[in-house]
Amino acid sequence: MAGFNQRLRFLRYSPGQFFRKHCDGNYHDPESGHISYYTLQLYLNDIPPEQGGSTRFWGPRIPAAVVLCPT
């Protein structure tokens, strides 16, 4: 790992907000030639799973999803 890319983001969702189904892409830094390959997601809250705050990881070719609720 060489570092974090310049597109580092911090998000805060209010009740009812969500991020639609999507695929994270990589980022190519034209100056250094570095390419990002990974996404790191941290939950900085203490919301119980029954109140939301979960993440769904969709498979590439299957309709099922894996749902993770941080504990």
PDB file of C-alpha atoms in Angstrom:
ATOM      1  CA  MET A   1       0.000   0.000   0.000  1.00  0.00           C
ATOM      2  CA  ALA A   2       1.363   3.377  -0.997  1.00  0.00           C
ATOM      3  CA  GLY A   3      -1.251   5.569   0.708  1.00  0.00           C
ATOM      4  CA  PHE A   4      -4.744   6.949   0.360  1.00  0.00           C
ATOM      5  CA  ASN A   5      -5.988   8.495  -2.845  1.00  0.00           C
ATOM      6  CA  GLN A   6      -7.045  12.125  -3.001  1.00  0.00           C
ATOM      7  CA  ARG A   7     -10.701  11.142  -3.313  1.00  0.00           C
ATOM      8  CA  LEU A   8     -10.982  10.077   0.343  1.00  0.00           C
ATOM      9  CA  ARG A   9     -14.605  10.563   1.430  1.00  0.00           C
ATOM     10  CA  PHE A  10     -16.462  10.793   4.695  1.00  0.00           C
ATOM     11  CA  LEU A  11     -20.218  10.262   4.603  1.00  0.00           C
ATOM     12  CA  ARG A  12     -22.887  10.758   7.220  1.00  0.00           C
ATOM     13  CA  TYR A  13     -26.399   9.551   6.577  1.00  0.00           C
ATOM     14  CA  SER A  14     -29.503  10.913   8.268  1.00  0.00           C
ATOM     15  CA  PRO A  15     -32.468   8.608   9.008  1.00  0.00           C
ATOM     16  CA  GLY A  16     -34.015   7.407   5.751  1.00  0.00           C
ATOM     17  CA  GLN A  17     -30.956   8.196   3.608  1.00  0.00           C
ATOM     18  CA  PHE A  18     -29.060   5.492   1.742  1.00  0.00           C
ATOM     19  CA  PHE A  19     -26.604   4.903  -1.071  1.00  0.00           C
ATOM     20  CA  ARG A  20     -28.088   3.081  -4.068  1.00  0.00           C
ATOM     21  CA  LYS A  21     -26.729  -0.240  -5.313  1.00  0.00           C
ATOM     22  CA  HIS A  22     -23.406   0.389  -7.058  1.00  0.00           C
ATOM     23  CA  CYS A  23     -19.940  -1.013  -7.688  1.00  0.00           C
ATOM     24  CA  ASP A  24     -16.918   0.810  -6.349  1.00  0.00           C
ATOM     25  CA  GLY A  25     -14.402   1.547  -9.054  1.00  0.00           C
ATOM     26  CA  ASN A  26     -10.683   2.084  -8.924  1.00  0.00           C
ATOM     27  CA  TYR A  27      -8.946   5.430  -9.170  1.00  0.00           C
ATOM     28  CA  HIS A  28      -5.871   6.096 -11.294  1.00  0.00           C
ATOM     29  CA  ASP A  29      -3.676   8.991 -10.181  1.00  0.00           C
ATOM     30  CA  PRO A  30      -2.193  10.399 -13.389  1.00  0.00           C
ATOM     31  CA  GLU A  31       0.700  12.101 -11.574  1.00  0.00           C
ATOM     32  CA  SER A  32       2.032   9.138  -9.593  1.00  0.00           C
ATOM     33  CA  GLY A  33       0.617   6.314 -11.693  1.00  0.00           C
ATOM     34  CA  HIS A  34      -0.830   4.683  -8.552  1.00  0.00           C
ATOM     35  CA  ILE A  35      -4.115   2.823  -8.856  1.00  0.00           C
ATOM     36  CA  SER A  36      -6.543   2.167  -6.004  1.00  0.00           C
ATOM     37  CA  TYR A  37      -7.867  -1.374  -5.696  1.00  0.00           C
ATOM     38  CA  TYR A  38      -9.627  -1.544  -2.322  1.00  0.00           C
ATOM     39  CA  THR A  39     -12.443   0.142  -0.454  1.00  0.00           C
ATOM     40  CA  LEU A  40     -12.266   0.528   3.311  1.00  0.00           C
ATOM     41  CA  GLN A  41     -15.553   1.115   5.072  1.00  0.00           C
ATOM     42  CA  LEU A  42     -15.717   2.032   8.760  1.00  0.00           C
ATOM     43  CA  TYR A  43     -18.846   2.443  10.843  1.00  0.00           C
ATOM     44  CA  LEU A  44     -18.440   5.134  13.484  1.00  0.00           C
ATOM     45  CA  ASN A  45     -21.796   4.791  15.206  1.00  0.00           C
ATOM     46  CA  ASP A  46     -23.661   2.655  17.698  1.00  0.00           C
ATOM     47  CA  ILE A  47     -26.997   2.212  15.931  1.00  0.00           C
ATOM     48  CA  PRO A  48     -28.637  -1.180  16.605  1.00  0.00           C
ATOM     49  CA  PRO A  49     -29.058  -3.339  13.454  1.00  0.00           C
ATOM     50  CA  GLU A  50     -32.867  -3.235  13.716  1.00  0.00           C
ATOM     51  CA  GLN A  51     -32.699   0.558  13.223  1.00  0.00           C
ATOM     52  CA  GLY A  52     -30.645   0.392  10.029  1.00  0.00           C
ATOM     53  CA  GLY A  53     -26.974   0.923   9.387  1.00  0.00           C
ATOM     54  CA  SER A  54     -26.363  -2.260   7.418  1.00  0.00           C
ATOM     55  CA  THR A  55     -24.451  -2.793   4.189  1.00  0.00           C
ATOM     56  CA  ARG A  56     -25.446  -5.195   1.431  1.00  0.00           C
ATOM     57  CA  PHE A  57     -22.706  -6.769  -0.702  1.00  0.00           C
ATOM     58  CA  TRP A  58     -24.173  -7.970  -3.993  1.00  0.00           C
ATOM     59  CA  GLY A  59     -22.645 -10.893  -5.845  1.00  0.00           C
ATOM     60  CA  PRO A  60     -21.521 -10.373  -9.448  1.00  0.00           C
ATOM     61  CA  ARG A  61     -23.808 -12.988 -11.039  1.00  0.00           C
ATOM     62  CA  ILE A  62     -26.264 -14.067  -8.385  1.00  0.00           C
ATOM     63  CA  PRO A  63     -29.423 -12.289  -7.255  1.00  0.00           C
ATOM     64  CA  ALA A  64     -28.683 -12.956  -3.578  1.00  0.00           C
ATOM     65  CA  ALA A  65     -26.816 -10.540  -1.361  1.00  0.00           C
ATOM     66  CA  VAL A  66     -24.775 -10.699   1.832  1.00  0.00           C
ATOM     67  CA  VAL A  67     -26.010  -8.241   4.451  1.00  0.00           C
ATOM     68  CA  LEU A  68     -23.590  -7.114   7.151  1.00  0.00           C
ATOM     69  CA  CYS A  69     -24.682  -5.280  10.266  1.00  0.00           C
ATOM     70  CA  PRO A  70     -21.781  -3.821  12.245  1.00  0.00           C
ATOM     71  CA  THR A  71     -21.686  -4.836  15.886  1.00  0.00           C
TER      72      THR A  71
END
